[in-house]
Coordinates of C-alpha atoms in Angstrom, one line a residue:
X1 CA 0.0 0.0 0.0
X2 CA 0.9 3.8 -0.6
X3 CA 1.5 5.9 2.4
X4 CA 2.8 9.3 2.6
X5 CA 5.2 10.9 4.9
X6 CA 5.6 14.6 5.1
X7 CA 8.7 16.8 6.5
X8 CA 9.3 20.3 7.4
X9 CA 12.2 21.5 5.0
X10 CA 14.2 24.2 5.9
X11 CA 15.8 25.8 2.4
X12 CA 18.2 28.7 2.3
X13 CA 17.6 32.0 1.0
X14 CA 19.2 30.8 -2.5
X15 CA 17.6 27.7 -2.5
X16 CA 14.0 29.5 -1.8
X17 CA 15.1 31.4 -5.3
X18 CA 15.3 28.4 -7.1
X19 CA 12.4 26.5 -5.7
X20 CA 10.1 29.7 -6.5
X21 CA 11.7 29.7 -10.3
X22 CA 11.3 26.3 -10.5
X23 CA 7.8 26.5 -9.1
X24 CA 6.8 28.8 -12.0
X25 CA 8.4 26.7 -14.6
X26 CA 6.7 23.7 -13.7
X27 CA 3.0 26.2 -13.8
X28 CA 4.3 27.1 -17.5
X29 CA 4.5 23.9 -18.5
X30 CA 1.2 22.3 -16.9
X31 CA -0.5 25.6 -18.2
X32 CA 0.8 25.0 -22.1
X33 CA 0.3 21.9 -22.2
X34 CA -3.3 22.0 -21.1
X35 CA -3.9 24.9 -23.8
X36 CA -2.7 22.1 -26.3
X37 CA -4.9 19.4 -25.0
X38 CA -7.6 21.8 -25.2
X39 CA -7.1 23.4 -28.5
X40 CA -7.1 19.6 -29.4
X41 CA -10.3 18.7 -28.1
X42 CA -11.9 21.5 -29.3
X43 CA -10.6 21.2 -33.0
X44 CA -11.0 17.2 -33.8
X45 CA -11.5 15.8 -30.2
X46 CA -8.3 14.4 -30.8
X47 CA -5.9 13.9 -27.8
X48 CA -2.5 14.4 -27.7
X49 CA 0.0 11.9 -26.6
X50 CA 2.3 12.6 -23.7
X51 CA 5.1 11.7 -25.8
X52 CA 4.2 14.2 -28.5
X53 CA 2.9 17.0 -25.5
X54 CA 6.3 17.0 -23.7
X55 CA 8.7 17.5 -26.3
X56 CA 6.2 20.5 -27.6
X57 CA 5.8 22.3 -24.3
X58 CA 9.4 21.3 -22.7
X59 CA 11.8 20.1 -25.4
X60 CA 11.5 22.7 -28.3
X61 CA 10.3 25.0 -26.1
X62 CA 13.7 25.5 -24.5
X63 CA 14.8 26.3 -27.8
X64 CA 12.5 29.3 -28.3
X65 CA 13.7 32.8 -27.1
X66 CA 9.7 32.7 -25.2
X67 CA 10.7 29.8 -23.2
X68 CA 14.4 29.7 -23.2
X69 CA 14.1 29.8 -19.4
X70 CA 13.1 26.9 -19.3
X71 CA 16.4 25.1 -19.2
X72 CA 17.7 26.7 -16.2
X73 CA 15.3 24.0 -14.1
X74 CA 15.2 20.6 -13.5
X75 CA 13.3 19.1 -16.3
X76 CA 12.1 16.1 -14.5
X77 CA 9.6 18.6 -12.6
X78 CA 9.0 19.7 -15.9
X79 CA 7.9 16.4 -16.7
X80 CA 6.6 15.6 -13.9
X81 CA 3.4 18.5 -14.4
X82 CA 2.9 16.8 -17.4
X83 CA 2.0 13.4 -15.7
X84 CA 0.2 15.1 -12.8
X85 CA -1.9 16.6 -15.8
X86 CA -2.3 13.4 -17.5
X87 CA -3.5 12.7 -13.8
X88 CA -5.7 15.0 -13.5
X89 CA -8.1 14.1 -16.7
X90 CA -8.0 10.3 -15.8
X91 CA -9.3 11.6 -12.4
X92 CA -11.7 13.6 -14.5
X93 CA -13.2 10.9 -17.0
X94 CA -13.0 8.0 -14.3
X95 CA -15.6 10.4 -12.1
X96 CA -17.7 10.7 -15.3
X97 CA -17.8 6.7 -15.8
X98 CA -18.0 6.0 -12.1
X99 CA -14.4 4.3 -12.0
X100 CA -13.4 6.9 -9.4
X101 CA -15.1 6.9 -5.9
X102 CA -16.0 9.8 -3.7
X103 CA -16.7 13.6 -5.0
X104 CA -17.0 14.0 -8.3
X105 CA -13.8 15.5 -10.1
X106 CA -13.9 18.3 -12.0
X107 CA -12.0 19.1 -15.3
X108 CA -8.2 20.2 -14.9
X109 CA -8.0 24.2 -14.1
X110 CA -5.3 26.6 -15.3
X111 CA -3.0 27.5 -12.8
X112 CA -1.5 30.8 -11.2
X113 CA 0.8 32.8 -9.5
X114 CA -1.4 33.9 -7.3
X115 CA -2.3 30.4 -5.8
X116 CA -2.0 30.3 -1.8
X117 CA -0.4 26.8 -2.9
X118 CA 2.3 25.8 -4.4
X119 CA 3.7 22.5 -5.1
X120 CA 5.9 20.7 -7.6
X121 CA 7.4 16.8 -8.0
X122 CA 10.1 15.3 -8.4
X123 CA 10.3 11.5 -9.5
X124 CA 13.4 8.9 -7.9
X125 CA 15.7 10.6 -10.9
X126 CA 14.8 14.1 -9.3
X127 CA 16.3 13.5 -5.8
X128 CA 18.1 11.7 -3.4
X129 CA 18.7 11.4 0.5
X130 CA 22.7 12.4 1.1
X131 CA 23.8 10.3 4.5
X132 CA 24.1 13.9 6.6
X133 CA 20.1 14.0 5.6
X134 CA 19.9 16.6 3.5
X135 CA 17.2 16.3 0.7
X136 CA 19.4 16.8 -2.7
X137 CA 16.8 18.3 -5.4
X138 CA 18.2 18.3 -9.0
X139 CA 19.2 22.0 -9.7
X140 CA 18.3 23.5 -6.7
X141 CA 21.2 21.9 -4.1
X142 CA 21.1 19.9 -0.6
X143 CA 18.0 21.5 1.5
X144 CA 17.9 20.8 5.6
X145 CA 14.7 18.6 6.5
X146 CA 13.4 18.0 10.0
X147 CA 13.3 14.6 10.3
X148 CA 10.6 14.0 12.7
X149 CA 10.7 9.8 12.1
X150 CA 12.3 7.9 9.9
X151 CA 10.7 6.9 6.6
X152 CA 9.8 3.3 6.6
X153 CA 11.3 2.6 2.7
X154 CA 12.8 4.1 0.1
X155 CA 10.5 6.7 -1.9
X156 CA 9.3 6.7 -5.4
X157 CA 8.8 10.2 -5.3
X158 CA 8.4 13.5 -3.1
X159 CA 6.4 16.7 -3.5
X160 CA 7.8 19.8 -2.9
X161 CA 5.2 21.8 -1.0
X162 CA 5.0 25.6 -0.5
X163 CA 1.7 26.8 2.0
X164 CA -0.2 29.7 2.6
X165 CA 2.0 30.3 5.7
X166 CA 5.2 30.2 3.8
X167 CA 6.2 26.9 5.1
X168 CA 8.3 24.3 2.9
X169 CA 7.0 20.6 3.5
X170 CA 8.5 17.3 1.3
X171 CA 6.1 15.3 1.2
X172 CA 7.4 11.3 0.3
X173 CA 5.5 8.8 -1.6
X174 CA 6.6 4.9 0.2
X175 CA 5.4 1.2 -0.8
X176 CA 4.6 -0.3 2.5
X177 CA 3.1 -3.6 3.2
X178 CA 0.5 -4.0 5.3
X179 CA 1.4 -4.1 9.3
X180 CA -1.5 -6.1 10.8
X181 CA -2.2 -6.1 14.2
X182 CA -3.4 -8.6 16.6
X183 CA -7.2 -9.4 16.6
X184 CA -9.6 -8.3 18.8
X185 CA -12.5 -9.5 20.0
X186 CA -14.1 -6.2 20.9
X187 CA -16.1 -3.5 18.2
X188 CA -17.5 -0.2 18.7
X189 CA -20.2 2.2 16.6
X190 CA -20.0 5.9 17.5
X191 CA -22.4 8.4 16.7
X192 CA -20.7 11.8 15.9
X193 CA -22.1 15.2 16.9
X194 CA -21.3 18.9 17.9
X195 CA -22.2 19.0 21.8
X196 CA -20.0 16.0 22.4
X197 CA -17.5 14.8 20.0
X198 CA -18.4 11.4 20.0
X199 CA -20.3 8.7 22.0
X200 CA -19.4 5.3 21.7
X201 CA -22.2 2.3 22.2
X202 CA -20.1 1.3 25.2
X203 CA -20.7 4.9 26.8
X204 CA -17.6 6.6 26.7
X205 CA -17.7 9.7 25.8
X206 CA -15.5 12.1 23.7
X207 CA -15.7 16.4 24.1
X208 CA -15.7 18.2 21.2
X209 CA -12.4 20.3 21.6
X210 CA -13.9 23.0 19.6
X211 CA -10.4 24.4 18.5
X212 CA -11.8 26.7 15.8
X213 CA -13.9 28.0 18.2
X214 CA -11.1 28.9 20.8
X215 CA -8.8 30.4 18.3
X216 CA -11.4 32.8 17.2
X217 CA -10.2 36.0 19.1
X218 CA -6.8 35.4 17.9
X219 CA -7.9 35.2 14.3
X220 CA -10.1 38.0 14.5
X221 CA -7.0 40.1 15.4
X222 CA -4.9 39.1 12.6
X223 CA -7.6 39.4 10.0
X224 CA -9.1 43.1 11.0
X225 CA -4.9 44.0 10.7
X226 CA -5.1 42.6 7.3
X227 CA -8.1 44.4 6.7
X228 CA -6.4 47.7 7.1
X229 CA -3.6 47.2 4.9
X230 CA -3.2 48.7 1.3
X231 CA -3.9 46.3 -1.3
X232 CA -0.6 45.3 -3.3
X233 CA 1.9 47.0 -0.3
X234 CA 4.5 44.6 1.3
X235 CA 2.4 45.3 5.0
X236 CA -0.5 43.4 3.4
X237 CA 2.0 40.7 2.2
X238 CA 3.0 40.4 5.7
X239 CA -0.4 40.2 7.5
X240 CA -1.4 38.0 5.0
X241 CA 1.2 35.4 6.0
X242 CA 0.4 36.0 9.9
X243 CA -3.4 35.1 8.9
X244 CA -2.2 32.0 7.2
X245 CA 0.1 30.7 10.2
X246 CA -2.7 31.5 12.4
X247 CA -5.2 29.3 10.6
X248 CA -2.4 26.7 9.7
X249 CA -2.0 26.6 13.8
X250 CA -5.3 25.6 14.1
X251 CA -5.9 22.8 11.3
X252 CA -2.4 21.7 12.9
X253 CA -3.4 21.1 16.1
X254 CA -7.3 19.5 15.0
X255 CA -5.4 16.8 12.6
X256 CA -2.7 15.7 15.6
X257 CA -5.7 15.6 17.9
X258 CA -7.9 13.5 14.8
X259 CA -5.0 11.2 14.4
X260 CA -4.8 10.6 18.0
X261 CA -8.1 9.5 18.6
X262 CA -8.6 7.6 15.6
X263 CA -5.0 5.7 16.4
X264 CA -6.5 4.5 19.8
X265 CA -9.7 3.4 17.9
X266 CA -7.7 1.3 15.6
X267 CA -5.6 0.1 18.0
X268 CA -8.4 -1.0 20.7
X269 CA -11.2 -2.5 18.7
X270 CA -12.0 -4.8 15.6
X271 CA -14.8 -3.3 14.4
X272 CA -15.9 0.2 14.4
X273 CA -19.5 1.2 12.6
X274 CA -19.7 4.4 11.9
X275 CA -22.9 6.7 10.4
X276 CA -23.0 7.9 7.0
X277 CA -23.0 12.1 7.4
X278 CA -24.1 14.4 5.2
X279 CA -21.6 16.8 6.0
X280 CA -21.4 18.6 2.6
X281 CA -25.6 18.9 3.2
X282 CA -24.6 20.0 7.0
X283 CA -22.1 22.8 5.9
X284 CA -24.7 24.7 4.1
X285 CA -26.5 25.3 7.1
X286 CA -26.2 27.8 10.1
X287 CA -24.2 25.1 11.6
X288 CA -21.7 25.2 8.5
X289 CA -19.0 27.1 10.9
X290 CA -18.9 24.1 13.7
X291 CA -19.4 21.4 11.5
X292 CA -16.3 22.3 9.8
X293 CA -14.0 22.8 12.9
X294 CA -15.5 18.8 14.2
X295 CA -13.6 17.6 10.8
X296 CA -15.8 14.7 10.6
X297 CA -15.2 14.0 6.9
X298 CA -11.2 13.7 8.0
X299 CA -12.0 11.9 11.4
X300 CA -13.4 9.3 8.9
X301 CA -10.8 8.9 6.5
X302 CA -8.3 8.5 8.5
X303 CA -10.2 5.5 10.1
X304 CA -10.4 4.0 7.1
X305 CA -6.9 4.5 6.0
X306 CA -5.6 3.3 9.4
X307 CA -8.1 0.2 9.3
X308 CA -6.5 -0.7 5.7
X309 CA -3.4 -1.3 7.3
X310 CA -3.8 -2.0 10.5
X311 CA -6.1 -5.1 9.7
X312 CA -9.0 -4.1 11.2
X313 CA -13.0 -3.4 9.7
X314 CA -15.0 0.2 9.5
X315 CA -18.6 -0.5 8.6
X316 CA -20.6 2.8 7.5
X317 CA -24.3 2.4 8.0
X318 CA -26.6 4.2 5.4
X319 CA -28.2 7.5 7.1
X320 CA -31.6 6.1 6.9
X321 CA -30.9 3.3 8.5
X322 CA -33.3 3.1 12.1
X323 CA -30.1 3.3 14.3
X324 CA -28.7 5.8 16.6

């Protein structure tokens, strides 16, 4: 099974430099060659090979005084958009034919500048792990990572991630195989809600920590500063950034608390039966603000995920079904 492991990187001044130029390359590329694949489509509804699209929008483009830039970067991040393109329409057409579980997907999107996120790949040829633990990225140099564990096997890939807050993460793609545990004779359902987190059918009983909620005075105070800024000045910039840390300080501290609590789930029953929410349904209602800080929709996928490898079974009952 796939798992990914994410690290806090720590890149130099000069290295920032050539992760943001290589960060815009990488745009340039997925941008052109959706513009082919759409020009395509729209002429014949022909579709262009990836072969055929990467040597156009990479290969001679290098050559072309318009995109002559284009060498100065890795390519195989250049390549790399390509595939997450390809990606991205497979997604796409596999949500039309029902292949693809969960929301529906919608058709790729140009990207910007402008994006809160940025984020680019690098496949094995791309990188390497040096012994002293530096991440070594192909054109851009040895970049300090916080190893907070170690990763379990060798990657097949890692994604360079640049969020709102101005933090760099790598994010790893390892092949793991599945680490049962022992069996248990003991399940659980729990019935979600607001008031109280969670109650479980053997009446324990789980508070909603509410961190949203606490962390709204703070946030208040960083978004009325940004408020007051001049659009386009470097102070807006900058109160922009504390806005994003202070929000990232918050979805930090709900998903360590998620992953606690589904972690001692996993780990103390067999079975877990959970209901089928309509959270989407539930976040278009007057409730929308404290539904979204309970992070149900997460609190459940990580039960899954952890239950897929852990060995152990997560029912969802239908929402009509006469349970409680």
């Amino acid at each position: 099974m796939h798992l990914r492991y994410s690290y806090r990187m720590y890149p130099t001044v000069g290295q920032r430099q050539s992760l943001a130029r290589t960060f815009g390359c990488a745009r340039v590329v997925y941008n052109d060659a959706l513009t082919m694949r759409k020009a395509a489509w729209r002429t014949d509804r022909s579709r262009i090979p990836t072969g055929v699209l990467a040597k156009s929008v990479i290969t001679d483009a290098k050559k072309t005084d318009a995109r002559s830039w284009l060498g100065s970067v890795s390519v195989d991040a250049l390549q790399s958009s390509i595939r997450d393109l390809d990606t991205a329409y497979r997604n796409f057409f596999d949500s039309l034919s029902g292949k693809r579980a969960g929301r529906p997907a919608s058709l790729p999107r140009f990207k910007s500048r402008k994006d809160n996120r940025q984020s680019l790949r690098f496949s094995r040829n791309g990188f390497r792990i040096r012994g002293n633990g530096r991440l070594n990225l192909a054109r851009i140099g040895d970049v300090r990572v916080k190893w907070s564990r170690a990763l379990p096997a060798d990657p097949s890939s890692v994604t360079i991630v640049l969020d709102p807050s101005g933090r760099y993460f790598a994010s790893f793609v390892v092949d793991i195989e599945p680490d049962h545990l022992a069996e248990l004779d003991t399940e659980v359902g729990i019935d979600l809600g607001l008031t109280t987190y969670a109650v479980m059918s053997d009446g324990t009983v789980i508070d909603n920590p509410r961190f949203l909620r606490k962390a709204e005075k703070k946030l208040k105070a960083v978004q009325r500063a940004l408020s007051r800024k001049a659009k386009g000045s470097r102070n807006r910039a900058k109160a922009r950034r504390k806005v994003a840390r202070a929000h990232a300080r918050v979805a930090d501290t709900r998903l360590d608390w998620l992953h606690k609590q589904t972690t001692g789930l996993i780990r103390e029953n067999q079975a877990i039966y959970l209901e089928d929410l309509n959270v989407r349904g539930l976040a278009r209602t007057r409730l929308a603000k404290s539904v979204h800080d309970a992070g149900w929709s997460t609190f459940r996928r990580l039960l899954e995920e952890k239950a897929a490898r852990y060995g152990r079974h997560v029912r969802i009952i239908g929402r009509y079904e006469p349970t409680s």
